[in-house]
Amino acid sequence: MKEVLIKLIGTYYNMLSYVSKPYAANKAMYLFTKPRAGRINEEQSDFSHTAYQEELKYEHYPIMTYRWLGKKQTILLTHGWESNSARWKKLILALKKKGFNVIALDAPAHGKSGGRAFDAMLYAEFINVVARRFSPDILIGHSVGGMASAFFLHKYQFSKLKKIILLGAPSEFQDVIKRYTDMLGYNQRIVTQLEETIIQRFGSPSDTLSTARFLETIESEGLIIHDQDDHIIPYNDALLIRNSFKNSQLITTKGLGHSLMDASVAEHIYAFIDA
């Protein structure tokens, strides 16, 4: 049923493209950037209230941050699409027990942060604001949170960051767009106009927005964890990142999927942080 609905939406936008390509592409971009989930529910809210909450600002966007105090290094957590800071609950509790100072933020249009739409470039600006406020030593990013973290590092060259952990992170924004347009079955009119929309909005074509490329000059130590059975972000993305991120290592898992919510992943994170 879900697949049928997706194809119906794609067909409708394809028809719209013959009336107005820009209008159809804008609708397609809105659908791509509009999260359907990710706001905090009651259970997640209870956990968020165990932290010190501080609202920061980027332009007119409020950024909600959460801080669990510790005496050791500061770790910044960046979640992925249709999620929020509470996705890190088990990891946060473990890191807190180990004495780390832990910071998490909600992405644009997610959790308690502001905005109606999401994109990795805006998320990178949120991460920059939070990094300037809390000066993290270590950054852990899941999925597009990892991509946005790479965009942030490339743009702002945050030298205080010593270690970066990427969990199931996408490499090429162009490939992310292609998976979306293929899934919806968009015609070439929309695909071409979407690229023009991306250039207008972000100032760069989609093929220049690359996690792998942006990490080429980063001196921090890196740990990449990716599952062979990840059906959201292909395993090949991890290989692309590993080949460009010179001071990094790749750990391959099997059967954990995209979320990588497993104790074995947490153990790899602890070992890397403590090394």
XYZ file of N, CA, C and O in Angstrom, residues 100-253:
616
model
N 31.769 11.016 30.996
C 31.909 11.986 29.915
C 30.880 13.108 30.030
O 29.796 12.922 30.590
N 31.251 14.246 29.510
C 30.336 15.376 29.371
C 29.649 15.220 28.008
O 30.307 15.240 26.973
N 28.332 15.031 27.997
C 27.623 14.675 26.770
C 26.672 15.797 26.352
O 25.887 16.294 27.159
N 26.755 16.165 25.076
C 25.886 17.183 24.489
C 25.137 16.552 23.318
O 25.728 15.833 22.515
N 23.843 16.814 23.220
C 23.065 16.396 22.052
C 22.232 17.575 21.580
O 21.891 18.459 22.379
N 21.936 17.608 20.295
C 21.062 18.651 19.770
C 20.002 18.025 18.897
O 20.186 16.933 18.342
N 18.883 18.719 18.760
C 17.840 18.328 17.822
C 18.071 19.049 16.499
O 18.351 20.248 16.466
N 17.947 18.307 15.410
C 18.158 18.851 14.066
C 17.034 19.802 13.671
O 15.987 19.848 14.324
N 17.213 20.563 12.599
C 16.129 21.419 12.105
C 14.866 20.607 11.850
O 14.919 19.517 11.273
N 13.719 21.127 12.314
C 12.406 20.496 12.131
C 12.293 19.153 12.841
O 11.442 18.332 12.504
N 13.144 18.915 13.822
C 13.130 17.676 14.594
C 13.159 18.028 16.086
O 13.666 19.082 16.476
N 12.661 17.090 16.907
C 12.701 17.297 18.343
C 12.063 18.610 18.739
O 10.970 18.956 18.303
N 12.791 19.384 19.541
C 12.297 20.687 20.001
C 12.967 21.857 19.288
O 12.816 23.002 19.703
N 13.715 21.549 18.221
C 14.334 22.624 17.440
C 13.334 23.179 16.431
O 12.336 22.541 16.094
N 13.622 24.377 15.936
C 12.707 25.058 15.034
C 12.886 24.671 13.583
O 13.797 23.933 13.217
N 12.004 25.195 12.760
C 12.036 24.949 11.327
C 10.938 24.003 10.891
O 10.484 23.155 11.664
N 10.519 24.145 9.639
C 9.497 23.259 9.073
C 10.081 22.263 8.080
O 9.411 21.321 7.683
N 11.310 22.497 7.664
C 11.960 21.626 6.692
C 13.391 21.367 7.138
O 13.961 22.115 7.932
N 13.953 20.287 6.602
C 15.293 19.852 6.993
C 16.200 19.805 5.767
O 15.774 19.407 4.680
N 17.450 20.203 5.955
C 18.491 19.874 4.987
C 19.826 19.822 5.719
O 19.997 20.431 6.783
N 20.771 19.064 5.159
C 22.043 18.820 5.828
C 22.880 20.085 5.969
O 23.669 20.213 6.911
N 22.707 21.040 5.038
C 23.483 22.273 5.121
C 23.022 23.142 6.290
O 23.824 23.727 7.021
N 21.708 23.222 6.472
C 21.178 23.955 7.621
C 21.567 23.255 8.919
O 21.942 23.911 9.907
N 21.505 21.941 8.913
C 21.913 21.163 10.087
C 23.379 21.447 10.431
O 23.744 21.578 11.608
N 24.224 21.582 9.426
C 25.634 21.898 9.658
C 25.786 23.229 10.387
O 26.661 23.386 11.246
N 24.940 24.190 10.052
C 24.979 25.489 10.741
C 24.540 25.342 12.195
O 25.113 25.971 13.094
N 23.539 24.502 12.436
C 23.113 24.226 13.815
C 24.277 23.624 14.602
O 24.550 24.010 15.744
N 24.953 22.635 13.982
C 26.071 21.965 14.652
C 27.179 22.959 14.964
O 27.788 22.909 16.044
N 27.438 23.888 14.067
C 28.467 24.899 14.301
C 28.138 25.758 15.515
O 29.006 26.020 16.354
N 26.896 26.185 15.613
C 26.478 27.003 16.766
C 26.690 26.230 18.065
O 27.220 26.763 19.055
N 26.294 24.958 18.068
C 26.416 24.134 19.272
C 27.888 23.859 19.592
O 28.305 23.910 20.759
N 28.691 23.605 18.566
C 30.123 23.351 18.780
C 30.822 24.573 19.356
O 31.688 24.458 20.233
N 30.473 25.756 18.874
C 31.071 26.995 19.410
C 30.675 27.195 20.867
O 31.463 27.733 21.659
N 29.495 26.764 21.219
C 29.016 26.954 22.594
C 29.663 25.955 23.564
O 30.048 26.315 24.675
N 29.834 24.696 23.137
C 30.242 23.654 24.077
C 31.633 23.064 23.823
O 32.112 22.271 24.637
N 32.284 23.404 22.725
C 33.654 22.970 22.423
C 33.867 21.466 22.577
O 34.667 21.020 23.416
N 33.203 20.646 21.782
C 33.363 19.192 21.921
C 34.747 18.710 21.478
O 35.375 19.297 20.597
N 35.174 17.631 22.114
C 36.419 16.959 21.744
C 36.147 15.806 20.777
O 37.014 15.409 19.995
N 34.934 15.245 20.880
C 34.540 14.065 20.111
C 33.153 14.307 19.537
O 32.289 14.879 20.202
N 32.935 13.864 18.299
C 31.626 13.996 17.669
C 31.174 12.636 17.165
O 31.935 11.914 16.535
N 29.921 12.293 17.463
C 29.325 11.043 16.982
C 28.072 11.400 16.186
O 27.152 12.026 16.715
N 28.036 11.023 14.900
C 26.902 11.346 14.053
C 26.299 10.112 13.416
O 27.026 9.261 12.879
N 24.981 10.001 13.468
C 24.287 8.888 12.829
C 23.620 9.348 11.543
O 22.984 10.404 11.509
N 23.794 8.581 10.482
C 23.119 8.806 9.206
C 23.395 10.219 8.695
O 24.544 10.640 8.609
N 22.327 10.968 8.368
C 22.541 12.312 7.830
C 23.128 13.251 8.881
O 23.683 14.299 8.543
N 23.047 12.877 10.163
C 23.747 13.636 11.190
C 25.248 13.561 10.997
O 25.978 14.517 11.275
N 25.733 12.425 10.486
C 27.149 12.296 10.150
C 27.511 13.120 8.935
O 28.575 13.760 8.897
N 26.639 13.124 7.925
C 26.882 13.940 6.738
C 26.915 15.418 7.091
O 27.829 16.151 6.679
N 25.952 15.875 7.875
C 25.912 17.280 8.281
C 27.139 17.654 9.101
O 27.665 18.765 8.987
N 27.622 16.725 9.908
C 28.832 16.971 10.700
C 30.043 17.162 9.792
O 30.896 18.019 10.048
N 30.118 16.368 8.721
C 31.211 16.527 7.760
C 31.120 17.876 7.052
O 32.145 18.542 6.825
N 29.917 18.295 6.697
C 29.732 19.602 6.066
C 30.191 20.715 7.009
O 30.841 21.675 6.595
N 29.840 20.578 8.289
C 30.260 21.545 9.308
C 31.785 21.608 9.413
O 32.382 22.699 9.425
N 32.431 20.464 9.476
C 33.890 20.425 9.617
C 34.583 21.028 8.403
O 35.581 21.744 8.537
N 34.053 20.741 7.226
C 34.640 21.277 6.000
C 34.534 22.799 5.969
O 35.497 23.487 5.601
N 33.398 23.324 6.349
C 33.172 24.765 6.261
C 33.896 25.531 7.356
O 34.469 26.598 7.109
N 33.900 24.994 8.576
C 34.387 25.760 9.725
C 35.727 25.270 10.283
O 36.299 25.943 11.151
N 36.227 24.113 9.823
C 37.548 23.635 10.240
C 37.725 23.715 11.763
O 38.627 24.379 12.274
N 36.852 23.012 12.474
C 36.830 23.048 13.938
C 37.972 22.187 14.482
O 37.843 20.986 14.682
N 39.105 22.820 14.737
C 40.341 22.089 15.037
C 40.343 21.419 16.407
O 41.135 20.502 16.648
N 39.484 21.849 17.324
C 39.472 21.256 18.667
C 38.976 19.808 18.646
O 39.285 19.021 19.534
N 38.246 19.450 17.614
C 37.668 18.115 17.524
C 38.764 17.087 17.240
O 39.426 17.146 16.210
N 38.926 16.141 18.143
C 40.005 15.156 18.019
C 39.548 13.841 17.398
O 40.334 13.159 16.734
N 38.285 13.468 17.620
C 37.793 12.194 17.116
C 36.384 12.345 16.551
O 35.552 13.059 17.118
N 36.134 11.642 15.431
C 34.842 11.681 14.761
C 34.378 10.255 14.524
O 35.125 9.428 13.993
N 33.135 9.966 14.916
C 32.552 8.647 14.711
C 31.322 8.804 13.824
O 30.401 9.562 14.145
N 31.315 8.095 12.692
C 30.208 8.159 11.738
C 29.506 6.807 11.710
O 30.117 5.777 11.414
N 28.216 6.820 11.989
C 27.415 5.598 12.031
C 26.429 5.594 10.867
O 25.506 6.415 10.832
N 26.619 4.710 9.908
C 25.694 4.613 8.784
C 25.528 5.905 8.019
O 24.422 6.237 7.568
N 26.601 6.642 7.840
C 26.522 7.970 7.216
C 26.516 7.870 5.688
O 27.264 7.081 5.110
N 25.697 8.684 5.017
C 25.751 8.748 3.557
C 26.968 9.527 3.095
O 27.450 10.416 3.790
N 27.466 9.203 1.915
C 28.631 9.897 1.378
C 28.246 10.989 0.389
O 28.550 12.156 0.603
N 27.545 10.624 -0.686
C 27.294 11.565 -1.779
C 25.851 12.069 -1.759
O 24.912 11.277 -1.873
N 25.682 13.376 -1.623
C 24.340 13.968 -1.640
C 23.637 13.682 -2.966
O 22.432 13.458 -3.013
N 24.394 13.657 -4.044
C 23.844 13.349 -5.364
C 23.177 11.971 -5.368
O 22.109 11.785 -5.969
N 23.799 11.005 -4.699
C 23.227 9.664 -4.630
C 21.968 9.632 -3.765
O 21.021 8.880 -4.053
N 21.963 10.430 -2.688
C 20.773 10.517 -1.839
C 19.592 11.043 -2.657
O 18.475 10.502 -2.588
N 19.834 12.084 -3.447
C 18.796 12.647 -4.304
C 18.318 11.624 -5.328
O 17.116 11.476 -5.586
N 19.262 10.886 -5.919
C 18.889 9.896 -6.940
C 18.033 8.792 -6.342
O 17.059 8.337 -6.972
N 18.362 8.339 -5.149
C 17.536 7.303 -4.512
C 16.127 7.824 -4.278
O 15.148 7.083 -4.420
N 16.007 9.093 -3.928
C 14.693 9.703 -3.711
C 13.914 9.811 -5.017
O 12.746 9.406 -5.087
N 14.539 10.337 -6.068
C 13.835 10.511 -7.339
C 13.477 9.158 -7.967
O 12.414 9.018 -8.584
N 14.341 8.159 -7.802
C 14.026 6.822 -8.314
C 12.851 6.209 -7.554
O 11.981 5.556 -8.150
N 12.839 6.396 -6.245
C 11.765 5.834 -5.425
C 10.407 6.403 -5.825
O 9.407 5.691 -5.898
N 10.372 7.705 -6.105
C 9.118 8.357 -6.493
C 8.809 8.183 -7.975
O 7.698 8.474 -8.408
N 9.793 7.743 -8.755
C 9.570 7.570 -10.175
C 9.422 8.883 -10.925
O 8.659 8.971 -11.904
N 10.150 9.913 -10.510
C 10.045 11.213 -11.163
C 10.578 11.157 -12.595
O 11.547 10.444 -12.894
N 9.969 11.950 -13.461
C 10.443 12.035 -14.844
C 11.669 12.944 -14.935
O 12.046 13.606 -13.965
N 12.271 13.002 -16.109
C 13.497 13.766 -16.291
C 13.265 15.253 -16.125
O 14.178 15.990 -15.726
N 12.052 15.715 -16.414
C 11.736 17.139 -16.239
C 11.915 17.553 -14.777
O 12.547 18.576 -14.479
N 11.394 16.743 -13.858
C 11.535 17.048 -12.429
C 12.974 16.855 -11.977
O 13.515 17.676 -11.216
N 13.621 15.794 -12.420
C 15.006 15.525 -12.018
C 15.919 16.689 -12.400
O 16.731 17.161 -11.587
N 15.767 17.172 -13.629
C 16.594 18.291 -14.100
C 16.293 19.563 -13.328
O 17.212 20.290 -12.906
N 15.019 19.837 -13.101
C 14.638 21.052 -12.387
C 15.011 20.985 -10.911
O 15.360 22.000 -10.306
N 14.980 19.775 -10.339
C 15.409 19.609 -8.942
C 16.864 20.022 -8.769
O 17.222 20.651 -7.763
N 17.690 19.669 -9.743
C 19.103 20.050 -9.674
C 19.244 21.566 -9.708
O 20.059 22.146 -8.972
N 18.443 22.227 -10.521
C 18.459 23.695 -10.562
C 18.003 24.272 -9.227
O 18.563 25.262 -8.737
N 17.010 23.657 -8.632
C 16.507 24.102 -7.322
C 17.584 23.957 -6.257
O 17.754 24.829 -5.392
N 18.326 22.849 -6.296
C 19.413 22.618 -5.337
C 20.491 23.689 -5.480
O 20.984 24.236 -4.488
N 20.860 24.011 -6.713
C 21.879 25.045 -6.954
C 21.410 26.395 -6.431
O 22.167 27.136 -5.784
N 20.149 26.723 -6.681
C 19.609 27.997 -6.207
C 19.568 28.063 -4.686
O 19.874 29.097 -4.092
N 19.192 26.951 -4.057
C 19.016 26.951 -2.603
C 20.335 26.856 -1.852
O 20.535 27.517 -0.830
N 21.250 26.010 -2.348
C 22.470 25.729 -1.608
C 23.722 26.345 -2.218
O 24.798 26.262 -1.625
N 23.596 26.897 -3.396
C 24.731 27.556 -4.028
C 25.724 26.616 -4.668
O 26.787 27.056 -5.126
N 25.402 25.320 -4.719
C 26.307 24.326 -5.297
C 25.486 23.207 -5.919
O 24.408 22.865 -5.409
N 25.985 22.588 -6.994
C 25.293 21.412 -7.537
C 25.413 20.232 -6.582
O 26.319 20.178 -5.740
N 24.522 19.279 -6.726
C 24.466 18.163 -5.780
C 25.744 17.329 -5.768
O 26.115 16.768 -4.733
N 26.456 17.247 -6.912
C 27.644 16.393 -6.948
C 28.858 16.978 -6.235
O 29.890 16.317 -6.113
N 28.758 18.219 -5.765
C 29.859 18.818 -4.995
C 29.666 18.636 -3.491
O 30.577 18.936 -2.714
N 28.496 18.175 -3.083
C 28.180 18.019 -1.659
C 28.442 16.567 -1.266
O 27.621 15.685 -1.469
N 29.630 16.337 -0.713
C 30.116 14.982 -0.511
C 30.788 14.829 0.850
O 31.758 15.531 1.155
N 30.286 13.909 1.658
C 30.918 13.603 2.946
C 32.359 13.158 2.737
O 33.275 13.627 3.424
N 32.569 12.263 1.793
C 33.920 11.750 1.531
C 34.873 12.869 1.154
O 35.983 12.978 1.691
N 34.468 13.713 0.244
C 35.325 14.808 -0.224
C 35.585 15.813 0.887
O 36.708 16.314 1.038
N 34.574 16.107 1.673
C 34.718 17.109 2.726
C 35.604 16.638 3.869
O 36.112 17.449 4.638
N 35.805 15.327 3.996
C 36.652 14.804 5.067
C 38.101 14.573 4.627
O 38.933 14.176 5.427
N 38.398 14.850 3.364
C 39.749 14.608 2.841
C 40.824 15.366 3.603
O 41.932 14.865 3.800
N 40.537 16.577 4.027
C 41.554 17.419 4.668
C 41.444 17.443 6.194
O 42.167 18.193 6.847
N 40.548 16.634 6.752
C 40.334 16.642 8.201
C 41.411 15.802 8.890
O 41.671 14.654 8.508
N 42.033 16.375 9.908
C 43.127 15.706 10.604
C 42.659 14.851 11.782
O 43.440 14.050 12.311
N 41.425 15.004 12.206
C 40.916 14.246 13.352
C 40.953 12.747 13.071
O 40.903 12.319 11.918
N 41.015 11.954 14.140
C 40.893 10.505 14.003
C 39.439 10.155 13.697
O 38.523 10.769 14.256
N 39.231 9.167 12.838
C 37.872 8.796 12.470
C 37.573 7.329 12.669
O 38.429 6.465 12.453
N 36.347 7.052 13.078
C 35.826 5.684 13.148
C 34.533 5.652 12.344
O 33.610 6.431 12.608
N 34.476 4.771 11.362
C 33.292 4.607 10.525
C 32.705 3.234 10.831
O 33.403 2.220 10.763
N 31.433 3.201 11.196
C 30.749 1.923 11.433
C 29.560 1.856 10.481
O 28.730 2.779 10.452
N 29.489 0.796 9.701
C 28.415 0.671 8.706
C 28.052 -0.803 8.568
O 28.925 -1.678 8.617
N 26.767 -1.060 8.398
C 26.292 -2.424 8.295
C 26.162 -2.858 6.842
O 25.688 -2.100 5.998
N 26.579 -4.079 6.550
C 26.474 -4.614 5.193
C 25.021 -4.728 4.736
O 24.737 -4.709 3.536
N 24.106 -4.857 5.683
C 22.690 -5.017 5.366
C 21.905 -3.710 5.509
O 20.682 -3.741 5.668
N 22.593 -2.589 5.464
C 21.927 -1.289 5.539
C 21.181 -1.037 4.231
O 21.794 -0.861 3.177
N 19.850 -1.010 4.305
C 19.036 -0.800 3.109
C 18.652 0.667 2.922
O 17.946 1.005 1.966
N 19.091 1.524 3.829
C 18.829 2.959 3.719
C 20.020 3.664 3.072
O 19.881 4.387 2.086
N 21.191 3.445 3.638
C 22.437 3.999 3.100
C 23.337 2.831 2.707
O 23.793 2.086 3.570
N 23.614 2.653 1.424
C 24.399 1.494 0.971
C 25.785 1.425 1.623
O 26.400 2.456 1.910
N 26.253 0.197 1.823
C 27.560 -0.027 2.436
C 28.685 0.630 1.644
O 29.694 1.051 2.212
N 28.508 0.752 0.349
C 29.541 1.374 -0.491
C 29.842 2.810 -0.059
O 30.962 3.298 -0.257
N 28.859 3.489 0.531
C 29.095 4.851 1.020
C 30.193 4.857 2.081
O 31.018 5.770 2.126
N 30.202 3.830 2.940
C 31.244 3.730 3.972
C 32.616 3.554 3.343
O 33.615 4.112 3.827
N 32.676 2.796 2.251
C 33.953 2.587 1.560
C 34.447 3.890 0.939
O 35.653 4.190 0.993
N 33.547 4.663 0.363
C 33.926 5.953 -0.210
C 34.491 6.880 0.866
O 35.511 7.553 0.666
N 33.825 6.910 2.009
C 34.286 7.778 3.105
C 35.633 7.298 3.632
O 36.554 8.101 3.836
N 35.754 5.992 3.829
C 37.021 5.446 4.345
C 38.185 5.762 3.407
O 39.294 6.083 3.863
N 37.959 5.699 2.110
C 39.033 5.939 1.145
C 39.482 7.400 1.124
O 40.613 7.698 0.714
N 38.626 8.310 1.548
C 38.969 9.734 1.545
C 39.425 10.242 2.905
O 40.256 11.139 2.985
N 38.878 9.682 3.962
C 39.148 10.122 5.335
C 40.432 9.415 5.789
O 40.402 8.301 6.299
N 41.560 10.097 5.603
C 42.864 9.438 5.694
C 43.187 8.855 7.060
O 43.876 7.831 7.165
N 42.714 9.470 8.121
C 43.069 9.013 9.464
C 41.894 8.272 10.099
O 41.541 8.508 11.251
N 41.281 7.377 9.326
C 40.084 6.698 9.811
C 40.195 5.186 9.669
O 41.031 4.669 8.932
N 39.335 4.494 10.396
C 39.214 3.035 10.294
C 37.749 2.694 10.101
O 36.854 3.416 10.534
N 37.488 1.584 9.408
C 36.126 1.144 9.126
C 35.846 -0.168 9.833
O 36.615 -1.122 9.723
N 34.748 -0.192 10.564
C 34.261 -1.424 11.172
C 32.963 -1.806 10.463
O 32.022 -1.006 10.384
N 32.932 -3.012 9.942
C 31.773 -3.510 9.205
C 30.970 -4.449 10.096
O 31.524 -5.386 10.691
N 29.662 -4.191 10.193
C 28.784 -5.077 10.954
C 27.883 -5.841 9.990
O 27.801 -5.523 8.811
